[in-house]
Amino acid sequence: MLSNLRILLNKAALRKAHTSMVRNFRYGKPVQSQVQLKGRDLLTLKNFTGEEIQYMLWLSADLKFRIKQKGEYLPLLQGKSLGMIFEKRSTRTRLSTETGFALLGGHPSFLTTQDIHLGVNESLTDTARVLSSMTDAVLARVYKQSDLDILAKEATIPIVNGLSDLYHPIQILADYLTLQEHYGSLKGLTLSWIGDGNNILHSIMMSAAKFGMHLQAATPKGYEPDPNIVKLAEQYAKENGTRLSMTNDPLEAARGGNVLITDTWISMGQEDEKKKRLQAFQGYQVTMKTAKVAASDWTFLHCLPRKPEEVDDEVFYSPRSLVFPEAENRKWTIMVRKKRAMEGLSWYPC
């Protein structure tokens, strides 16, 4: 009986703390509990509303506050296992997923190309069914988006896109959390992309307008984003009353931008194109000259790893650079995605 009373008191304290946090949450009130993310795949942010993404960001910030600031122990994924398929190496994706999942009490299992060959010695269908019987969710970092689509179709557990040729949604969640922490709100910000028309830009295009953010993107000729994604992004911008502009002039894209963003010019699998790409991207390095035409409160993002030709040291290591908080936030956002996909955060008294 005393034990039951203790449980009730703890729940009441948690509810009170949660209510206080909702009132004082600098990023606004969380979306109401009708947001349902339990059991859903995260293949692209195209499949999520602004409210759903906002809710994931709110929960990420809440977990970060509870664990990092208050030192709470929250074994929310105790007894759960995660399969991690990595066709491409990564520091941040692997470390954030393994440490974040373990911090919540779960067990991550890391699988490289030495352990698993998607569609080579076993079909994607068979792999999906085997993983579904042994794990509670899968994060896959792959070359082809089509492989993720097949895994999601055949699996009975949630599939999370850790990176593909078309999208990198978990990176963008970390970027948005970082910007919320810095600016206090995403609405009205102008994002200035300067670089390749790649998976990072695609993910921004599938989500920025849903938060009321404007996007100005500069890519070299021949390296523009996917036309189908551009078309959908134009539709999102129209629906949400935001601006979307595409150009081949880096300074034009940077003009008036609050957030200067770039990424690697040569992704894994593009090494043979290095000489050609370095020549095509001449003039695309982010420097203080670029920043001079940006908004007075400009900041800088890069998902890492970074090469000096993409952004110079003066910008990269400046007080305006948010790259290291951005890297840390990969951990807090991926933790929420795993928990919401598997069970829903039912312990939150929302």
XYZ file of C-alpha atoms in Angstrom:
350
model
C 0.000 0.000 0.000
C 2.857 2.360 0.875
C 4.482 1.436 -2.424
C 1.299 2.309 -4.341
C 1.085 5.650 -2.561
C 4.679 6.384 -3.507
C 3.925 5.622 -7.169
C 0.892 7.949 -7.123
C 2.938 10.754 -5.553
C 5.693 10.306 -8.120
C 3.195 10.465 -10.961
C 1.639 13.606 -9.512
C 5.073 15.219 -9.215
C 5.891 14.291 -12.800
C 2.565 15.720 -14.006
C 3.201 18.969 -12.119
C 6.738 19.265 -13.499
C 5.490 18.547 -16.996
C 2.735 21.176 -16.757
C 5.290 23.728 -15.554
C 7.572 22.872 -18.443
C 4.732 23.276 -20.936
C 4.014 26.753 -19.585
C 7.672 27.781 -19.573
C 8.756 25.980 -22.743
C 10.476 28.645 -24.819
C 9.534 26.996 -28.102
C 5.800 27.182 -27.465
C 3.189 24.789 -26.216
C 3.520 21.197 -27.443
C 1.021 19.789 -29.880
C -1.887 18.114 -28.138
C -1.901 14.362 -27.567
C -3.875 13.609 -30.739
C -0.519 13.491 -32.544
C 0.035 9.786 -33.184
C 3.561 8.678 -34.091
C 3.551 5.215 -32.533
C 4.707 2.504 -34.928
C 5.275 4.863 -37.868
C 8.262 4.733 -40.196
C 10.460 7.789 -40.629
C 11.561 7.599 -44.260
C 11.123 11.265 -45.145
C 9.703 14.378 -43.460
C 7.359 14.619 -46.422
C 5.184 12.111 -44.562
C 4.822 14.281 -41.437
C 2.840 17.422 -40.727
C 4.360 20.501 -39.144
C 2.519 19.688 -35.912
C 3.974 16.178 -35.804
C 7.516 17.415 -36.407
C 7.017 20.165 -33.833
C 5.919 17.576 -31.293
C 9.053 15.494 -31.905
C 11.189 18.605 -31.381
C 9.352 19.474 -28.166
C 9.864 15.979 -26.801
C 13.541 16.088 -27.787
C 14.022 19.319 -25.852
C 12.159 17.865 -22.882
C 14.308 14.725 -22.788
C 17.444 16.842 -23.108
C 16.333 18.979 -20.167
C 15.349 16.042 -17.967
C 18.416 13.917 -18.611
C 21.180 16.461 -19.207
C 20.097 19.297 -16.908
C 18.174 17.481 -14.169
C 20.115 14.219 -14.247
C 16.988 12.055 -14.384
C 17.277 8.354 -15.197
C 14.599 7.418 -17.718
C 14.830 3.748 -18.824
C 11.951 4.174 -21.276
C 13.279 1.581 -23.734
C 14.271 -1.097 -21.249
C 13.932 -4.505 -22.866
C 13.809 -3.028 -26.386
C 16.327 -3.694 -29.148
C 17.323 -1.702 -32.211
C 18.883 -2.996 -35.410
C 21.342 -0.527 -36.957
C 22.169 -1.170 -40.629
C 25.124 0.909 -41.853
C 26.062 0.614 -45.515
C 27.803 3.985 -45.049
C 30.111 4.817 -42.140
C 29.252 7.673 -39.794
C 30.502 9.173 -36.549
C 27.456 11.173 -35.470
C 24.709 8.813 -36.643
C 26.272 5.771 -35.012
C 27.329 7.466 -31.785
C 24.101 9.408 -31.272
C 21.966 6.329 -31.931
C 23.961 3.907 -29.790
C 24.449 6.243 -26.826
C 20.927 7.651 -26.993
C 19.245 4.259 -27.238
C 21.388 2.832 -24.439
C 20.728 5.885 -22.255
C 17.015 5.045 -22.429
C 17.730 1.450 -21.412
C 17.597 -0.161 -24.859
C 20.075 -2.432 -26.654
C 21.402 -1.291 -30.055
C 22.899 -3.863 -32.445
C 25.308 -2.447 -35.033
C 25.418 -4.169 -38.443
C 27.944 -3.182 -41.126
C 28.345 -4.443 -44.678
C 30.523 -7.184 -43.166
C 27.494 -8.430 -41.229
C 24.644 -7.791 -43.624
C 24.423 -7.298 -47.382
C 21.094 -5.772 -48.293
C 19.674 -7.517 -51.326
C 22.917 -9.388 -52.058
C 23.136 -12.697 -50.196
C 19.611 -12.254 -48.817
C 16.643 -10.429 -50.286
C 15.420 -7.200 -48.726
C 12.098 -8.907 -48.046
C 13.740 -11.732 -46.096
C 15.994 -9.299 -44.203
C 12.992 -7.195 -43.197
C 11.119 -10.215 -41.891
C 14.111 -11.575 -39.938
C 14.818 -8.201 -38.337
C 11.134 -7.832 -37.486
C 11.271 -11.053 -35.491
C 14.369 -10.084 -33.503
C 14.308 -6.312 -32.996
C 11.757 -3.637 -32.139
C 12.884 -1.088 -34.748
C 15.539 -0.586 -37.410
C 17.624 2.428 -38.307
C 19.156 2.024 -41.752
C 21.868 4.197 -43.296
C 21.879 3.154 -46.941
C 22.766 4.217 -50.452
C 19.322 3.875 -52.036
C 16.017 5.274 -50.794
C 14.292 2.443 -52.654
C 15.901 -0.063 -50.272
C 14.328 1.759 -47.316
C 10.963 1.740 -49.055
C 11.133 -2.034 -49.490
C 12.252 -2.581 -45.897
C 9.358 -0.442 -44.656
C 6.884 -2.304 -46.834
C 7.991 -5.763 -45.722
C 8.834 -5.135 -42.059
C 6.333 -5.255 -39.214
C 8.448 -2.872 -37.105
C 9.241 0.829 -37.641
C 12.031 1.691 -40.104
C 13.980 4.920 -39.593
C 16.004 6.517 -42.364
C 19.534 7.123 -41.048
C 20.504 8.548 -44.462
C 19.829 7.696 -48.090
C 20.593 9.187 -51.474
C 17.365 11.237 -51.357
C 16.770 12.201 -47.711
C 18.435 12.650 -44.311
C 15.485 13.423 -41.995
C 17.163 12.738 -38.650
C 19.791 15.377 -39.419
C 17.141 17.999 -40.113
C 15.375 17.291 -36.809
C 18.663 18.062 -35.040
C 19.104 21.217 -37.133
C 15.643 22.488 -36.242
C 16.102 21.769 -32.538
C 19.379 23.718 -32.651
C 17.694 26.684 -34.337
C 14.816 26.615 -31.852
C 17.273 26.718 -28.976
C 19.128 29.657 -30.516
C 16.337 31.794 -31.964
C 13.449 30.703 -29.733
C 11.207 30.095 -32.752
C 11.503 28.759 -36.284
C 8.690 30.781 -37.805
C 9.843 33.527 -40.135
C 13.476 32.423 -40.355
C 15.148 32.492 -43.760
C 17.365 29.494 -44.470
C 20.150 30.064 -46.999
C 21.467 26.864 -48.524
C 24.790 27.112 -50.378
C 26.044 23.842 -51.820
C 24.981 20.590 -53.433
C 21.352 19.774 -54.237
C 21.576 16.706 -52.021
C 19.656 14.723 -49.395
C 20.060 17.429 -46.728
C 18.578 20.100 -48.980
C 15.797 17.705 -50.013
C 14.859 17.149 -46.351
C 14.822 20.894 -45.677
C 12.597 21.383 -48.711
C 10.154 18.784 -47.385
C 9.770 20.508 -44.002
C 10.859 24.161 -43.762
C 7.638 25.677 -45.101
C 5.608 23.668 -42.578
C 7.239 25.808 -39.858
C 6.798 29.061 -41.747
C 10.468 29.207 -42.759
C 11.656 30.648 -46.063
C 14.299 28.897 -48.154
C 16.849 30.393 -50.530
C 19.016 27.731 -52.156
C 22.076 28.131 -54.377
C 23.517 25.119 -56.189
C 25.970 24.929 -59.111
C 24.538 24.257 -62.543
C 24.065 20.531 -62.971
C 23.860 19.965 -59.209
C 20.330 21.223 -58.564
C 17.924 19.299 -56.286
C 15.578 16.643 -57.643
C 12.906 18.298 -59.862
C 10.077 16.301 -58.286
C 11.146 17.433 -54.818
C 11.383 21.036 -56.008
C 7.838 20.812 -57.360
C 6.485 19.508 -54.047
C 8.459 22.131 -52.103
C 6.898 24.852 -54.243
C 3.487 23.465 -53.320
C 4.366 23.510 -49.595
C 5.602 27.094 -49.863
C 2.362 28.170 -51.551
C 0.211 26.392 -48.952
C 2.112 27.929 -46.038
C 2.717 31.399 -47.447
C 6.513 31.119 -47.467
C 9.177 31.953 -50.046
C 11.198 29.404 -51.994
C 13.881 30.550 -54.398
C 16.449 28.560 -56.372
C 19.564 30.132 -57.873
C 23.124 29.395 -58.999
C 24.466 32.479 -57.180
C 25.684 31.831 -53.587
C 25.540 35.509 -52.587
C 21.979 35.805 -53.852
C 20.958 32.840 -51.703
C 22.795 34.266 -48.672
C 21.281 37.737 -48.950
C 19.126 38.433 -45.887
C 19.433 34.858 -44.632
C 19.279 34.117 -40.914
C 20.893 30.700 -41.249
C 23.739 29.917 -43.645
C 23.855 26.175 -44.336
C 26.189 24.003 -46.347
C 27.252 20.378 -46.486
C 29.921 18.186 -48.028
C 30.448 18.641 -51.744
C 31.555 15.040 -52.184
C 29.402 12.418 -50.503
C 30.367 8.787 -49.954
C 30.148 6.997 -53.275
C 31.048 10.152 -55.225
C 34.813 9.949 -54.743
C 35.366 9.386 -58.480
C 33.705 12.759 -59.107
C 35.986 14.684 -56.743
C 37.987 16.646 -59.331
C 34.884 17.536 -61.337
C 32.917 18.572 -58.255
C 35.674 20.715 -56.769
C 35.805 22.631 -60.032
C 31.995 22.989 -60.257
C 31.723 24.279 -56.675
C 34.315 27.041 -57.031
C 32.890 30.182 -55.393
C 30.611 28.212 -53.070
C 32.805 28.325 -49.970
C 30.991 30.028 -47.071
C 33.160 32.896 -45.794
C 32.719 36.185 -43.953
C 32.158 37.725 -47.374
C 29.094 35.483 -47.653
C 28.006 36.454 -44.141
C 28.223 40.182 -44.919
C 25.108 39.980 -47.092
C 23.208 37.786 -44.584
C 20.931 39.043 -41.810
C 22.573 40.736 -38.827
C 21.709 37.748 -36.605
C 23.101 35.127 -39.004
C 24.241 31.730 -37.792
C 25.939 28.822 -39.524
C 25.095 25.094 -39.755
C 27.000 22.146 -41.225
C 26.091 18.514 -40.512
C 29.783 17.418 -40.535
C 32.302 16.157 -41.391
C 33.488 19.461 -42.831
C 36.187 20.242 -45.391
C 37.885 23.681 -45.486
C 36.860 24.257 -49.099
C 33.179 24.176 -48.005
C 33.502 26.763 -45.216
C 36.574 28.596 -43.975
C 37.852 28.494 -40.394
C 36.768 32.056 -39.669
C 33.106 31.144 -40.109
C 33.278 27.532 -38.928
C 34.889 28.353 -35.567
C 33.167 31.704 -35.069
C 30.664 32.382 -32.235
C 27.971 32.381 -34.947
C 28.662 28.747 -35.785
C 26.211 26.264 -34.228
C 27.808 23.135 -35.676
C 28.764 21.487 -32.384
C 25.409 22.008 -30.601
C 23.892 20.793 -33.887
C 25.979 17.610 -33.677
C 24.985 17.003 -30.044
C 21.313 17.438 -30.860
C 21.494 14.440 -33.169
C 21.438 12.398 -29.942
C 18.380 14.037 -28.369
C 16.269 13.991 -31.521
C 17.060 10.379 -32.413
C 16.161 9.288 -28.874
C 12.648 10.649 -29.272
C 12.206 9.181 -32.737
C 13.003 5.677 -31.476
C 10.765 5.955 -28.422
C 7.819 7.425 -30.311
C 8.102 4.878 -33.101
C 8.065 1.933 -30.735
C 5.658 2.790 -27.974
C 4.684 6.403 -27.878
C 5.737 8.456 -24.868
C 2.791 7.330 -22.787
C 4.634 8.272 -19.584
C 4.182 11.954 -20.478
C 0.948 13.215 -18.865
C 0.050 15.346 -21.915
